[in-house]
CSV table of C-alpha atoms in Angstrom, one decimal:
chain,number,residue,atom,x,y,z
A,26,UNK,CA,0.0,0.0,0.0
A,27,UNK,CA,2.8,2.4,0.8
A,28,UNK,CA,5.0,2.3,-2.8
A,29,UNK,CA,1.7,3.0,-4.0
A,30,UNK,CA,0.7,5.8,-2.1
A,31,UNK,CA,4.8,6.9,-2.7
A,32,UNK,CA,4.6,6.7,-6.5
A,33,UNK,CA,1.6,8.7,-6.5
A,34,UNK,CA,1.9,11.5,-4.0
A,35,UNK,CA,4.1,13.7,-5.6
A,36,UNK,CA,2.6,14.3,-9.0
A,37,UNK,CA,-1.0,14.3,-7.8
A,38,UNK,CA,-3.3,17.4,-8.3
A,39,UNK,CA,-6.3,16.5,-7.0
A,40,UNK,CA,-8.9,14.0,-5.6
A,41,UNK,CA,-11.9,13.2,-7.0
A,42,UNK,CA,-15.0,12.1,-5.9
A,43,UNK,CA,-18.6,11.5,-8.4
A,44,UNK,CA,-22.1,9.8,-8.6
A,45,UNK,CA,-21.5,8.5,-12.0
A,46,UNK,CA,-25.4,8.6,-11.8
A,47,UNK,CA,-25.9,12.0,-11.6
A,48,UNK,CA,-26.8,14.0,-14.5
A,49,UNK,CA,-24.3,15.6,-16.4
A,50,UNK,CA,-21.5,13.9,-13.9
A,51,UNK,CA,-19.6,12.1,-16.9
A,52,UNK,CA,-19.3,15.1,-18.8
A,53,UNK,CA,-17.8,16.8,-16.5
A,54,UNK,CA,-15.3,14.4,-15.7
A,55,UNK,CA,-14.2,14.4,-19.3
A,56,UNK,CA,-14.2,18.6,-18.8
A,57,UNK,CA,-11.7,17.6,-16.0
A,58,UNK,CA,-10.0,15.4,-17.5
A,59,UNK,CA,-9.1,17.4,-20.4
A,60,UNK,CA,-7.9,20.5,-18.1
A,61,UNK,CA,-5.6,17.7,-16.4
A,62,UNK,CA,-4.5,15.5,-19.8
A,63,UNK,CA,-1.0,16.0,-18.5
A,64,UNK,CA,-1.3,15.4,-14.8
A,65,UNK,CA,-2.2,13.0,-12.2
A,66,UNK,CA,-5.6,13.1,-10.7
A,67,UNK,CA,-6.7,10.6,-7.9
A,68,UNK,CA,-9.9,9.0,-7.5
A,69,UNK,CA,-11.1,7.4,-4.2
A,70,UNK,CA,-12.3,3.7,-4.1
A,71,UNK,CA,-15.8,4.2,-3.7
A,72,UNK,CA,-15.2,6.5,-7.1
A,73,UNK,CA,-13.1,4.3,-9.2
A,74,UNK,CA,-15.1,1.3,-8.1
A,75,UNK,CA,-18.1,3.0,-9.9
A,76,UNK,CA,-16.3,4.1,-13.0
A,77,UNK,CA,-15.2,0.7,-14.0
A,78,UNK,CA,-11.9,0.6,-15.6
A,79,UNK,CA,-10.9,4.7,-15.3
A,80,UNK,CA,-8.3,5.7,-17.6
A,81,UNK,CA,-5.8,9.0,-17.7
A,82,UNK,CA,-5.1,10.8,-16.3
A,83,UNK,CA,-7.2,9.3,-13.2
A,84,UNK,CA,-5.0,6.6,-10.8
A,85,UNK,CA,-6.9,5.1,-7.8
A,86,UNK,CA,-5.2,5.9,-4.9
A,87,UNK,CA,-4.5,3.8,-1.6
A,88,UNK,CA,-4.4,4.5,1.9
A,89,UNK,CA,-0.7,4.6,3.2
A,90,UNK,CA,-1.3,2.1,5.9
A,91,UNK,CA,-4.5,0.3,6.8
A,92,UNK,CA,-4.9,2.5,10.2
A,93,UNK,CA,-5.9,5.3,7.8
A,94,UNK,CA,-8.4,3.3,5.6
A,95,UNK,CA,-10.3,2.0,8.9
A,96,UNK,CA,-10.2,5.8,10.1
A,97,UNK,CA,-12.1,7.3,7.1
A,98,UNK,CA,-14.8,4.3,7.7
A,99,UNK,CA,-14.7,5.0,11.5
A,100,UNK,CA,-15.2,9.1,10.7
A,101,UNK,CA,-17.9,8.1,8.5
A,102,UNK,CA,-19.5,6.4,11.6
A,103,UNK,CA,-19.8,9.1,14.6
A,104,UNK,CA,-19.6,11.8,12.0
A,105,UNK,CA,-22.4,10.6,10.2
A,106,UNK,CA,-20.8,11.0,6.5
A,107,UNK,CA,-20.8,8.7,3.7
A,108,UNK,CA,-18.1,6.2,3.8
A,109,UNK,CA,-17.0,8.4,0.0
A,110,UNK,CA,-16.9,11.5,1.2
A,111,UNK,CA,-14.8,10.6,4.5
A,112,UNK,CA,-12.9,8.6,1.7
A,113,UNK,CA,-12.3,12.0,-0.4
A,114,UNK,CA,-11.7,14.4,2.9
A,115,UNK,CA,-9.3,11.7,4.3
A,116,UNK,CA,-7.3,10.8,1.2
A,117,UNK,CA,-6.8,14.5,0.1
A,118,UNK,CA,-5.3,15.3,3.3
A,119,UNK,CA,-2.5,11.9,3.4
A,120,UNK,CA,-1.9,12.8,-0.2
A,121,UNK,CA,-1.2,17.2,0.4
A,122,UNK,CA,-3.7,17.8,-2.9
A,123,UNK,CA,-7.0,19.5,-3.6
A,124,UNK,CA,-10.1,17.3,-3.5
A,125,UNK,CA,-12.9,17.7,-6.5
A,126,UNK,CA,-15.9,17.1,-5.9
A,127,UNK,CA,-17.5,16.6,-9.6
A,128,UNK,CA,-21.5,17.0,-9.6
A,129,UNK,CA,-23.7,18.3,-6.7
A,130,UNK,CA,-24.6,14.5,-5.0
A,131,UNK,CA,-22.7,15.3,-1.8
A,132,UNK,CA,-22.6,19.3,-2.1
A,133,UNK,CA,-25.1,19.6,0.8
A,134,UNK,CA,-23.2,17.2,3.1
A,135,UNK,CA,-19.7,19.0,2.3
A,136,UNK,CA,-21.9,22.3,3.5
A,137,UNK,CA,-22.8,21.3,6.9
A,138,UNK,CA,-19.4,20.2,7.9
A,139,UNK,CA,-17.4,23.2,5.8
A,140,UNK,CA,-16.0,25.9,8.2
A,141,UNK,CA,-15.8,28.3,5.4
A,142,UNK,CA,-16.4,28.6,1.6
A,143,UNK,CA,-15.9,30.8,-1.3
A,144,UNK,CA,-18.6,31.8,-3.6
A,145,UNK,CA,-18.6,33.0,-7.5
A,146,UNK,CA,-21.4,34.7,-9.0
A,147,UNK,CA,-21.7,33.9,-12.8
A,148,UNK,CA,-19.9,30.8,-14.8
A,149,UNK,CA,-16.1,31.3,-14.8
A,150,UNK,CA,-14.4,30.8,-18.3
A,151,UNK,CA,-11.8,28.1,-19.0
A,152,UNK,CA,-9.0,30.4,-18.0
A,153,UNK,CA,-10.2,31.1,-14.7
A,154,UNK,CA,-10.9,27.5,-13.8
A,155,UNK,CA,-7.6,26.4,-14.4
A,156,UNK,CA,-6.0,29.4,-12.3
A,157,UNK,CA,-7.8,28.8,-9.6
A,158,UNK,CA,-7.6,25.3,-9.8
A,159,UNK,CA,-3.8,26.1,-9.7
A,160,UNK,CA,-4.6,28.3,-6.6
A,161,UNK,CA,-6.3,25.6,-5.2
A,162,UNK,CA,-3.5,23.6,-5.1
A,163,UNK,CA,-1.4,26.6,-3.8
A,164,UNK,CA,-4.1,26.5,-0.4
A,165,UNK,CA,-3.6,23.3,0.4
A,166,UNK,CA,0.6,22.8,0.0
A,167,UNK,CA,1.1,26.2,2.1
A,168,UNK,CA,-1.7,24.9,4.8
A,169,UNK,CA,-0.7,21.2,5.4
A,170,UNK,CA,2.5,21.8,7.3
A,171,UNK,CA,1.0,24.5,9.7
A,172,UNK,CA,-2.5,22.0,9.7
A,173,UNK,CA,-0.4,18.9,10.6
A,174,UNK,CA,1.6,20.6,13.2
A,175,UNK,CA,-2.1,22.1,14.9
A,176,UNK,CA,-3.4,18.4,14.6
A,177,UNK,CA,-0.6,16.9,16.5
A,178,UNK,CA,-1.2,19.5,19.4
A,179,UNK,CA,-4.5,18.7,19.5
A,180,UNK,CA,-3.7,14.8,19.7
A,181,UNK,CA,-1.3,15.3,22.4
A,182,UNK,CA,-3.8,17.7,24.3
A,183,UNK,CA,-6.1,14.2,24.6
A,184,UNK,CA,-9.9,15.4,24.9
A,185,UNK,CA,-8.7,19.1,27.0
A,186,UNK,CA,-11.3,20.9,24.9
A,187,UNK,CA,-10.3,24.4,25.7
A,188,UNK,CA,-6.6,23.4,24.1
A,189,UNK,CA,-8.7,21.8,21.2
A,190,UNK,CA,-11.3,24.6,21.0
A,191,UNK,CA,-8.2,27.3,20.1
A,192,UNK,CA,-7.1,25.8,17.7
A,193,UNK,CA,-10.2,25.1,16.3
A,194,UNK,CA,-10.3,28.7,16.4
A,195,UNK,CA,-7.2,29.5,15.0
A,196,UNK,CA,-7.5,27.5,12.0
A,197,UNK,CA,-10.5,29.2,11.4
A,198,UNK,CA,-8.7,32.4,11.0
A,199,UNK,CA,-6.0,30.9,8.4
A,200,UNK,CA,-9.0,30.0,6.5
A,201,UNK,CA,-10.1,33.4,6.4
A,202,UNK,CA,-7.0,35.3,5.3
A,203,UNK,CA,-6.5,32.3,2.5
A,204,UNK,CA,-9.6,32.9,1.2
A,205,UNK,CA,-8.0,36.3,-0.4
A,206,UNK,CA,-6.3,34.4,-2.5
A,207,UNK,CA,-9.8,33.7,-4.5
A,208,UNK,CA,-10.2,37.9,-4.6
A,209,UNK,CA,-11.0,37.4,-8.7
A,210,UNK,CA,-13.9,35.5,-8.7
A,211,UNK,CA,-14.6,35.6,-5.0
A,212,UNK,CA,-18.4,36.9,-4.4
A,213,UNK,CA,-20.9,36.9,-0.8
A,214,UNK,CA,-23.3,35.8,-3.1
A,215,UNK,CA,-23.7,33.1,-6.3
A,216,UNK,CA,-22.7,29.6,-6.3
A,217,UNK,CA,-20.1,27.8,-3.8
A,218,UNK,CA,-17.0,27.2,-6.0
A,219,UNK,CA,-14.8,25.8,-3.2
A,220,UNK,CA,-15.5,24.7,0.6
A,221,UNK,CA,-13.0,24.6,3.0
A,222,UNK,CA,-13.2,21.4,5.3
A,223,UNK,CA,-11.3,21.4,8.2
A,224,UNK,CA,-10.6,17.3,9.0
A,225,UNK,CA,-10.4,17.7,12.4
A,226,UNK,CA,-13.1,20.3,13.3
A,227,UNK,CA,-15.2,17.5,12.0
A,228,UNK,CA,-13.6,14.3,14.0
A,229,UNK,CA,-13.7,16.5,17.0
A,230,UNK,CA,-17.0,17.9,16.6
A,231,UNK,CA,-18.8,15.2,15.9
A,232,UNK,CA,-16.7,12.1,17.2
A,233,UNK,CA,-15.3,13.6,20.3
A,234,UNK,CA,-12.1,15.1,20.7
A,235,UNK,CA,-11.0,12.2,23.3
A,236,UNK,CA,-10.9,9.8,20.1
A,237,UNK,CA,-7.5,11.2,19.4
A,238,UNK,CA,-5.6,10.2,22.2
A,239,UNK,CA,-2.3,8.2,21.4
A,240,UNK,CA,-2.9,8.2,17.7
A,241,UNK,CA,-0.5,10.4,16.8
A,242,UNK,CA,-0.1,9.0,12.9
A,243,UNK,CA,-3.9,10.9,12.7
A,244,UNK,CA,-2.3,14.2,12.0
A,245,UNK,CA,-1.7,13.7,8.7
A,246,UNK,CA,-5.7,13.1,7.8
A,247,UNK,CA,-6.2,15.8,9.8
A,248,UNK,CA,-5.6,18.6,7.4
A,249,UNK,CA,-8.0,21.8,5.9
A,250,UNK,CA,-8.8,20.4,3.1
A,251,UNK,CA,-10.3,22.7,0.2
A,252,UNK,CA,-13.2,21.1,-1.7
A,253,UNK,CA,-13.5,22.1,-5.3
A,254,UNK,CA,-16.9,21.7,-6.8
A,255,UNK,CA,-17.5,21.2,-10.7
A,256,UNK,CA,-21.2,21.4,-11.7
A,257,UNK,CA,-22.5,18.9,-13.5
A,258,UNK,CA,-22.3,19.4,-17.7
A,259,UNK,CA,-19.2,20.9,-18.2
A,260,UNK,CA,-18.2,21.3,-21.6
């Protein structure tokens, strides 16, 4: 599972979950696709498993180690999340990359756990999908070490929830100031282009902050991860 996970990681450039069921799903996922020709893009299980046989540039990714895989079916559990979703949240955080959500199935379940979001109002051309796409990318390579390092803390603070609540807190606030980044296309209004999960806001909130004791190889699930969403039809 690990020379997997070690080929991959490097060149990856997103995660990507779909309903292949959903209307206009497919289509985007060749839109996708097309943007990426060149690059890497992961798929979770519960996504490749529904595509069939994907072909490039999508690779289905594996978990690491096996503690990880049981910990995105466990957060799925007491968070009360589809085993896919935890997949996508978990996997985009081990592997330092953006996750995609393509299609609107799980947009109102990525809403109710999201601590922030960024809004566009009107369709964004070609060019400004793929910059901020790029940018995308950008939030979650400068995040991860500082989201890791806030994790651990909050692993070794075992269930103080004042300790856990600050940082909570203070993660919040990076959010904010990165959300500047999206000042082009950023709006109060219009459709959610992006979400911003933060991994362990939602363990902690809704499966208890004492869960983390002693499992210090958690921290690196435990990332802000930021949730692009495609709408479905693309072209």
């Amino acid at each position: 599972m690990f020379s997997r996970y070690a080929a991959l990681v490097k060149n990856l450039r997103g995660v990507v979950l779909l309903d292949p069921s959903e209307e206009g799903a497919k289509e985007s996922l060749r839109w996708l696709a097309e943007r990426f020709r060149y690059r890497n893009l992961g798929l979770t299980p519960a996504a490749a498993a529904s595509l069939g046989s994907p072909q490039k540039p999508f690779r289905v990714l594996a978990y690491p180690l096996e503690e990880y895989e049981r910990f995105a079916g466990e957060l799925a559990g007491c968070a009360g999340l589809e085993k896919g979703l935890t997949e996508l949240l978990v996997l985009s955080s081990l592997y330092v990359s953006p996750a995609i959500l393509v299609g609107y199935r799980y947009r109102e379940a990525l809403g109710a756990v999201a601590v922030d979001e960024v809004r566009v109002r009107g369709a964004m051309g070609v060019q400004q999908w793929k910059l901020h796409l790029r940018i995308a990318d950008y939030t979650v390579l400068d995040m991860y070490e500082y989201s890791v390092e806030t994790a651990e803390e909050a692993v070794r603070s075992c269930g103080d929830e004042a300790k856990v609540a600050s940082l909570l807190e203070e993660r919040a606030r990076r959010v904010a100031a990165d959300k500047k980044r999206y000042w082009r296309v950023s709006s109060g209004e219009g459709d959610v282009f992006m979400y911003y999960v933060d991994n362990l806001r939602v363990y902690c909130s809704r499966c208890g902050s004492s869960g983390l004791c002693g499992r210090d190889w958690l921290a690196a699930a435990l990332a802000v991860v930021p949730v692009v969403v495609v709408p479905p039809g693309m072209k």
